[in-house]
XYZ file of C-alpha atoms in Angstrom:
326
model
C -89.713 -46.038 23.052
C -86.620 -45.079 21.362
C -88.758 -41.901 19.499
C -90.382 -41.416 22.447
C -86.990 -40.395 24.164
C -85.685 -38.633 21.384
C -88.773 -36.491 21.100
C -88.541 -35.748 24.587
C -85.264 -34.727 24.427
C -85.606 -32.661 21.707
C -88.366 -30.937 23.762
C -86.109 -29.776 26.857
C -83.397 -28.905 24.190
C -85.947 -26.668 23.311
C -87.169 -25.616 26.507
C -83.881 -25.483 28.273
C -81.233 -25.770 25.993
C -78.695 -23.258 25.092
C -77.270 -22.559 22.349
C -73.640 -24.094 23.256
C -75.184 -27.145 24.559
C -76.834 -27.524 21.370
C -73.975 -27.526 19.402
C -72.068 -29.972 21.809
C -75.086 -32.561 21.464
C -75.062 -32.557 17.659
C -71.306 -34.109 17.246
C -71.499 -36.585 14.971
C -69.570 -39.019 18.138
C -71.850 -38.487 21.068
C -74.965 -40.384 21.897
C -78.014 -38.571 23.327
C -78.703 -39.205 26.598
C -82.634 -39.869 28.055
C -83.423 -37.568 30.582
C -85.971 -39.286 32.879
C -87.188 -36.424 34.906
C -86.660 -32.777 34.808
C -83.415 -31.451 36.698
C -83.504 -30.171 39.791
C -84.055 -26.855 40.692
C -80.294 -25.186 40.853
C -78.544 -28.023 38.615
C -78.100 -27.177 34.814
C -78.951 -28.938 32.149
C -75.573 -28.847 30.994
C -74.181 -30.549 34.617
C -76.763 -33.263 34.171
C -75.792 -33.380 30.581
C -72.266 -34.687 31.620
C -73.160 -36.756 34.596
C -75.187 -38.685 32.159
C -72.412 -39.124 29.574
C -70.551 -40.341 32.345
C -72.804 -42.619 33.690
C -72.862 -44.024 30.138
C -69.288 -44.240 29.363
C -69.125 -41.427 27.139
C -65.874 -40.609 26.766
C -65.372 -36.035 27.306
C -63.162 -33.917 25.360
C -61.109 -33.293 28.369
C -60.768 -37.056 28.868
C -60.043 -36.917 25.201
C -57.185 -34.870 25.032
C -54.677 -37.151 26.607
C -55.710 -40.239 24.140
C -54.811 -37.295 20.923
C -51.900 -36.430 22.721
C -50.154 -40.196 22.252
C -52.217 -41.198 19.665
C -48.530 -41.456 17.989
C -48.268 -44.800 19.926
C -45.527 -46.101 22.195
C -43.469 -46.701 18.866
C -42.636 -42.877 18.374
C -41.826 -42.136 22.255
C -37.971 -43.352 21.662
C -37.988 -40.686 18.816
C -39.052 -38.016 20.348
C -37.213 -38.681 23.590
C -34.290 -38.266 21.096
C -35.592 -35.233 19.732
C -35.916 -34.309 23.108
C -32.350 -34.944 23.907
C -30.877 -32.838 20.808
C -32.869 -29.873 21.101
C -31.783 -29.830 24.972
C -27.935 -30.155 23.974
C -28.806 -27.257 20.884
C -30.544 -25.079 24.174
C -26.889 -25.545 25.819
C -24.303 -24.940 23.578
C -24.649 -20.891 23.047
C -24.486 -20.531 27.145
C -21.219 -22.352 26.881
C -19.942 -20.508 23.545
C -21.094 -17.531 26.121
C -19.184 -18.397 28.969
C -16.199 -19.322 26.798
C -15.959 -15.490 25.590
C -16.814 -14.579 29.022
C -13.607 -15.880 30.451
C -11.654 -14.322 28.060
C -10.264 -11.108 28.852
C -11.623 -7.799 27.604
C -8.049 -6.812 26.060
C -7.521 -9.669 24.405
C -10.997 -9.875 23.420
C -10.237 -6.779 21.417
C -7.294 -7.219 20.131
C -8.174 -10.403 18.266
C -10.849 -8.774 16.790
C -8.810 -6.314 15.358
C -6.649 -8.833 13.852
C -9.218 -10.103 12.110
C -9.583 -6.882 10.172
C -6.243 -7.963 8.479
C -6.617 -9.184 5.036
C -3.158 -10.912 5.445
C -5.033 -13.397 7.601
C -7.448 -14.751 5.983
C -7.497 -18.480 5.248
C -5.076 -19.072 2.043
C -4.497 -15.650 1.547
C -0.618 -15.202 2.708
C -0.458 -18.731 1.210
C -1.428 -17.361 -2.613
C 0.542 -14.151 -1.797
C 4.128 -16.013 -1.100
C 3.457 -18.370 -4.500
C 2.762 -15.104 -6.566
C 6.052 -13.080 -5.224
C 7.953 -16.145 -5.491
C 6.758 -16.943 -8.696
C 8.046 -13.119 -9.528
C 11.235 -14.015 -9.078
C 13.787 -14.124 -12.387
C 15.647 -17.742 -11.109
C 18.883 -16.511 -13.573
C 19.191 -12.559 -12.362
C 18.214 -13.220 -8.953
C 19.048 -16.709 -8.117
C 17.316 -19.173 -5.847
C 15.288 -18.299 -3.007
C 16.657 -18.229 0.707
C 12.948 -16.651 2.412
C 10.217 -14.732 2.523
C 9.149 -12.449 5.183
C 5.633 -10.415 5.744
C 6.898 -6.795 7.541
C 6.124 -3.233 7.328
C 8.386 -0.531 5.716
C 8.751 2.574 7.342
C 9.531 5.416 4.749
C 11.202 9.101 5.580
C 8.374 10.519 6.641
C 7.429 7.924 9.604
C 4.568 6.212 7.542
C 3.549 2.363 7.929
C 3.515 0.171 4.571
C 2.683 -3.132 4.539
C 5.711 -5.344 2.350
C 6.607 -8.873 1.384
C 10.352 -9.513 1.346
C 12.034 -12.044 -0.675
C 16.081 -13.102 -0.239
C 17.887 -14.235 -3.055
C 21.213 -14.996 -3.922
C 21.757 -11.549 -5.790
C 19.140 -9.532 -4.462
C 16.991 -8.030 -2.058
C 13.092 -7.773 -3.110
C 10.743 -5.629 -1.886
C 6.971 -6.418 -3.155
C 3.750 -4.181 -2.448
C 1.304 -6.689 -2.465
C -2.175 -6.099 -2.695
C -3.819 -8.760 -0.144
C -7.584 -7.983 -1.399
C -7.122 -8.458 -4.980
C -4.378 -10.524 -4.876
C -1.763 -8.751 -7.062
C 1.915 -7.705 -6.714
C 1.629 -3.734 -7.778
C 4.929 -2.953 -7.342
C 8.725 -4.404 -7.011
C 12.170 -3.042 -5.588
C 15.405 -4.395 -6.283
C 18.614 -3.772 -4.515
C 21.579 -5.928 -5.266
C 23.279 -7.594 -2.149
C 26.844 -6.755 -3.400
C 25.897 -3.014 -2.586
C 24.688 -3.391 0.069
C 27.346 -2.306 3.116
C 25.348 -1.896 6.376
C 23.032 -3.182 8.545
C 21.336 -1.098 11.780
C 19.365 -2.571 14.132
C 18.016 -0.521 16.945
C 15.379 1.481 18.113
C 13.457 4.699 16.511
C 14.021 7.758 17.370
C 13.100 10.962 16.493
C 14.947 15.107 16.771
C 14.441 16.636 20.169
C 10.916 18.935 19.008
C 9.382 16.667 17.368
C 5.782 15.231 18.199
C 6.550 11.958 17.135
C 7.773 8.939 18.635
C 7.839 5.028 17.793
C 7.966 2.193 20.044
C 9.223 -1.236 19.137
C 12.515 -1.235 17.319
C 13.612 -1.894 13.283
C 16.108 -2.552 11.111
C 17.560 0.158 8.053
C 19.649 -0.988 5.374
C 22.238 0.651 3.394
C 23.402 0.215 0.606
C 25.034 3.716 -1.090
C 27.369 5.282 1.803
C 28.581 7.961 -0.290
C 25.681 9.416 -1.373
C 22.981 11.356 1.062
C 19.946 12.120 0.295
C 19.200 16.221 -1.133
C 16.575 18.230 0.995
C 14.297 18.040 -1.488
C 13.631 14.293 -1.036
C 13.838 14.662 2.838
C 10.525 17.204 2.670
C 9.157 15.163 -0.436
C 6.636 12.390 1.562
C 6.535 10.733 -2.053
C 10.382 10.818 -2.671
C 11.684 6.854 -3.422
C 15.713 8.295 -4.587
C 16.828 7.601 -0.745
C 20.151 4.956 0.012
C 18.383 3.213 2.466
C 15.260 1.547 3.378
C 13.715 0.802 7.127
C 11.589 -2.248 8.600
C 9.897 -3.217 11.483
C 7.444 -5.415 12.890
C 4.126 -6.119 11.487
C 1.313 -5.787 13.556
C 0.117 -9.620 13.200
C 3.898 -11.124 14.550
C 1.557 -11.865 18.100
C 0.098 -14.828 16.379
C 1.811 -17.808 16.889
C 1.770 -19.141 13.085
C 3.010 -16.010 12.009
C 6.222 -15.239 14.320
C 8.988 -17.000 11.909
C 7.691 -15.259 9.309
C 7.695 -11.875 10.849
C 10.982 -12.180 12.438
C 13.501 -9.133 12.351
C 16.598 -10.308 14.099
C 16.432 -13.587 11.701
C 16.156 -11.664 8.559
C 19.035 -9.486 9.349
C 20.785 -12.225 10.289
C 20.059 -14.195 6.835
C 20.276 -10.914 4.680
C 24.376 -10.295 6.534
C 24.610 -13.936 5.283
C 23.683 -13.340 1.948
C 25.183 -10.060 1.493
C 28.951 -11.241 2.062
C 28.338 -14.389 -0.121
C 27.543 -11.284 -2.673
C 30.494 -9.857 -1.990
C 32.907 -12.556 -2.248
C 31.112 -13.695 -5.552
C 30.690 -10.131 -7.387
C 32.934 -7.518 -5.502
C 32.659 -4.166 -6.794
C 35.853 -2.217 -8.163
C 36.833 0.393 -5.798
C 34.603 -0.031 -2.407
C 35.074 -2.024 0.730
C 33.984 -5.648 0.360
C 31.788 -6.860 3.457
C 28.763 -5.971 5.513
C 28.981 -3.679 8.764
C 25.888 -4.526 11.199
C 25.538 -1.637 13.989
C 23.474 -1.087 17.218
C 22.486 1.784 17.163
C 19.217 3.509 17.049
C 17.248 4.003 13.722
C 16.945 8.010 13.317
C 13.995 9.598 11.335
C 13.811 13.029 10.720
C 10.265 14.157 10.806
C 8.736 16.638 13.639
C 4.891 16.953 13.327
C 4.111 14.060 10.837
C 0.284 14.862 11.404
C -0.133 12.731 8.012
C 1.902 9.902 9.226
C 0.847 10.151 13.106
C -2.877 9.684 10.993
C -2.396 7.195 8.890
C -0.448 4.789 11.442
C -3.334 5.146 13.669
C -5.622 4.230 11.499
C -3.732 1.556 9.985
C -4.058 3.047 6.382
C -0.806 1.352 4.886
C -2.284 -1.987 5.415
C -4.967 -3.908 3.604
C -7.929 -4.170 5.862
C -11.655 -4.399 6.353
C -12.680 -1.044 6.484
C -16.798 -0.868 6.140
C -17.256 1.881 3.250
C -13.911 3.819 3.546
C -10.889 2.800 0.856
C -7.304 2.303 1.742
């Protein structure tokens, strides 16, 4: 009887089969069905087909697909409900990084990312910078240390350099530090007993000229008898001058950085310094002490397209610049 059913079977396979149901029927899982009479007319053999596995208990792929689905087992679901729970808090936290910036203002969004260009702030960097000028320091010419200080010199001709100065005992130190490779290239000395005044004021600049400075500074003398020649006034390289000029750097904004870039203390500790110079090693011939003025800081420069370039663009400072050098 069996054979009997599986013949017949086999015959309306042939007769009305097609060629998906055939493949269906073949699975290695399914059991063949008897059909006992031919189907109706408008019914297909592949809607009896499945009326019959259901009739049988035969499971269907469809009803299938949820048994695959947590075939894992109820031992898993904790897992992947914590799986769950991670990837939803990894989904949330670059909308709140987002709306973090958001709120920020557009100005101040800007200018801290122009700070960032600034090699000085880097993680460690100022750090290894102060140990290597400090470590410059000749302990029996110059004596002990009394600070450090990150500022920018402003030369003759109105140009931006970025400086470490050290206080000593005996002298004043000027360092150009190199903040990318992390070298001192070059080191000024001025002894405190010579120097004799102290300005602290704002920039300015002769009537015609194009340029202007805001912020103020500080100049220090230290030769009151000797001016500089024209020559080194129209010489933008020219070093022979009696004074030198400081003010801010652009960084002092941050908070970890203020002490550090502090004018008003530095001339205060450098007036300091300077008459304990005096008293110790006055010079034959000159006025012992240190004058400190208010008055305004006076560069003589008119167009100073050079300068009025390279303060724009920052060029006296070591910073990230893409492909271009400094």
């Amino acid at each position: 009887m069996a054979a009997a059913s599986y013949l017949s079977s086999q015959h309306l396979l042939h007769i009305y089969g097609t060629r998906k149901l055939y493949t269906c029927c073949f699975r290695p899982f399914i059991q063949l069905p008897t059909f006992s009479t031919f189907p109706p007319r408008g019914q297909s053999l592949f809607s009896r087909f499945i009326m019959a596995n259901e009739e049988e208990g035969v499971p269907t792929e469809k009803q299938q697909s949820p048994l695959s689905s947590s075939s894992s087992g109820p031992e898993d679901s904790p897992e992947a409900a914590g799986r769950a729970e991670v990837a939803g808090e990894q989904k949330t936290d670059p909308g709140a990084s987002r709306s973090q910036l958001g709120n920020l203002p557009a100005d101040s969004c800007l200018q801290h990312f122009k700070m960032r260009k600034f090699f000085v702030l880097r993680p460690g960097t100022l750090n290894q910078a102060v140990k290597d000028v400090e470590a410059l320091v000749n302990k029996e010419e110059d004596g002990s240390i009394h600070g450090t200080w990150l500022m920018a010199e402003v030369d003759h001709w109105n140009n931006e350099k970025e400086r470490l100065v050290v206080i000593t005992d005996n002298t004043l130190l000027i360092f150009k530090y190199d903040f990318v490779l992390l070298c001192c290239e070059q080191i000024q000395k001025i002894q405190l007993n010579y120097i004799d005044r102290i300005a602290h004021g704002s920039f300015s600049f002769p009537k015609r000229s194009l340029l202007k400075r805001d912020g103020d500074g500080v100049r220090i003398f230290w030769d009151r008898l000797r001016e500089p020649s024209f020559s080194s006034r129209w010489n933008p390289f020219a070093n022979d001058f009696p004074f030198t000029t400081f003010t801010h750097h652009p960084v002092r904004n941050i908070d970890t950085l203020a002490a550090l870039c502090d004018i008003q203390t530095f001339s205060e500790r450098l007036k300091d310094a300077a008459e304990r110079a005096h008293i110790r090693k006055p010079i034959p011939g000159k006025a012992n002490g240190v004058l400190v003025l208010q008055q305004p800081i006076y560069i003589e420069a008119y167009v100073g397209a050079m300068s009025f370039l390279g303060n724009q663009n920052k060029l006296g400072y070591c910073m990230a610049r893409g492909n271009l050098g400094f």
